[in-house]
């Protein structure tokens, strides 16, 4: 039986958090928002290579989980 907080256990809630923040764009969007809210266009200019669609999806996912 796994101990609470054991990231090696399949049912550990930390795995959900790791899955969320390990996304390719998440690790670029979060630091871009570190200084506060940004307009969509500003984020698109700051994060080169991200499409509008992916930015919107990433922001919605982060918002759903209470990270932005």
Short mmCIF file of C-alpha atoms in Angstrom, two decimals:
data_model
loop_
_atom_site.label_atom_id
_atom_site.label_comp_id
_atom_site.label_asym_id
_atom_site.label_seq_id
_atom_site.Cartn_x
_atom_site.Cartn_y
_atom_site.Cartn_z
CA UNK A 1 0.00 0.00 0.00
CA UNK A 2 1.28 3.45 -0.93
CA UNK A 3 1.74 6.25 1.56
CA UNK A 4 -0.21 9.52 1.13
CA UNK A 5 1.69 11.86 -1.15
CA UNK A 6 3.62 9.04 -2.80
CA UNK A 7 4.05 10.25 -6.39
CA UNK A 8 4.90 6.72 -7.43
CA UNK A 9 1.36 5.58 -6.56
CA UNK A 10 -1.08 5.63 -9.47
CA UNK A 11 -3.78 7.37 -7.43
CA UNK A 12 -1.58 10.19 -6.11
CA UNK A 13 -3.17 13.61 -6.71
CA UNK A 14 0.26 15.10 -7.37
CA UNK A 15 0.28 13.20 -10.65
CA UNK A 16 -2.71 15.25 -11.81
CA UNK A 17 -0.84 18.46 -11.03
CA UNK A 18 2.26 17.19 -12.82
CA UNK A 19 0.20 16.23 -15.86
CA UNK A 20 -1.30 19.72 -15.98
CA UNK A 21 1.91 21.71 -15.71
CA UNK A 22 4.02 19.43 -17.87
CA UNK A 23 2.34 20.55 -21.07
CA UNK A 24 4.64 22.13 -23.65
CA UNK A 25 2.91 25.50 -23.70
CA UNK A 26 1.88 25.65 -20.04
CA UNK A 27 5.50 26.09 -18.97
CA UNK A 28 5.75 29.10 -21.27
CA UNK A 29 2.34 30.66 -20.57
CA UNK A 30 2.60 30.62 -16.77
CA UNK A 31 5.87 32.58 -16.57
CA UNK A 32 4.56 34.99 -19.21
CA UNK A 33 1.70 35.76 -16.82
CA UNK A 34 3.92 36.05 -13.74
CA UNK A 35 3.77 39.86 -13.72
CA UNK A 36 -0.01 39.90 -13.98
CA UNK A 37 -2.73 39.72 -16.62
CA UNK A 38 -1.70 40.11 -20.24
CA UNK A 39 -3.75 40.81 -23.32
CA UNK A 40 -4.11 37.93 -25.73
CA UNK A 41 -2.12 39.70 -28.45
CA UNK A 42 0.69 40.47 -26.03
CA UNK A 43 0.94 36.79 -25.10
CA UNK A 44 1.00 35.78 -28.76
CA UNK A 45 3.89 38.19 -29.39
CA UNK A 46 5.76 37.11 -26.28
CA UNK A 47 5.41 33.34 -26.83
CA UNK A 48 6.74 32.79 -30.33
CA UNK A 49 5.37 29.78 -32.18
CA UNK A 50 2.13 29.35 -30.23
CA UNK A 51 -1.07 29.56 -32.27
CA UNK A 52 -4.15 31.47 -31.19
CA UNK A 53 -6.06 28.20 -30.86
CA UNK A 54 -3.45 26.56 -28.64
CA UNK A 55 -3.07 29.69 -26.51
CA UNK A 56 -6.82 29.82 -25.95
CA UNK A 57 -6.97 26.11 -25.09
CA UNK A 58 -4.05 26.42 -22.70
CA UNK A 59 -5.50 29.46 -20.95
CA UNK A 60 -8.89 27.77 -20.58
CA UNK A 61 -7.28 24.66 -19.12
CA UNK A 62 -5.30 26.74 -16.64
CA UNK A 63 -8.40 28.72 -15.73
CA UNK A 64 -10.46 25.54 -15.20
CA UNK A 65 -7.86 24.37 -12.69
CA UNK A 66 -7.63 27.74 -10.96
CA UNK A 67 -4.08 28.57 -12.03
CA UNK A 68 -4.98 31.78 -13.84
#
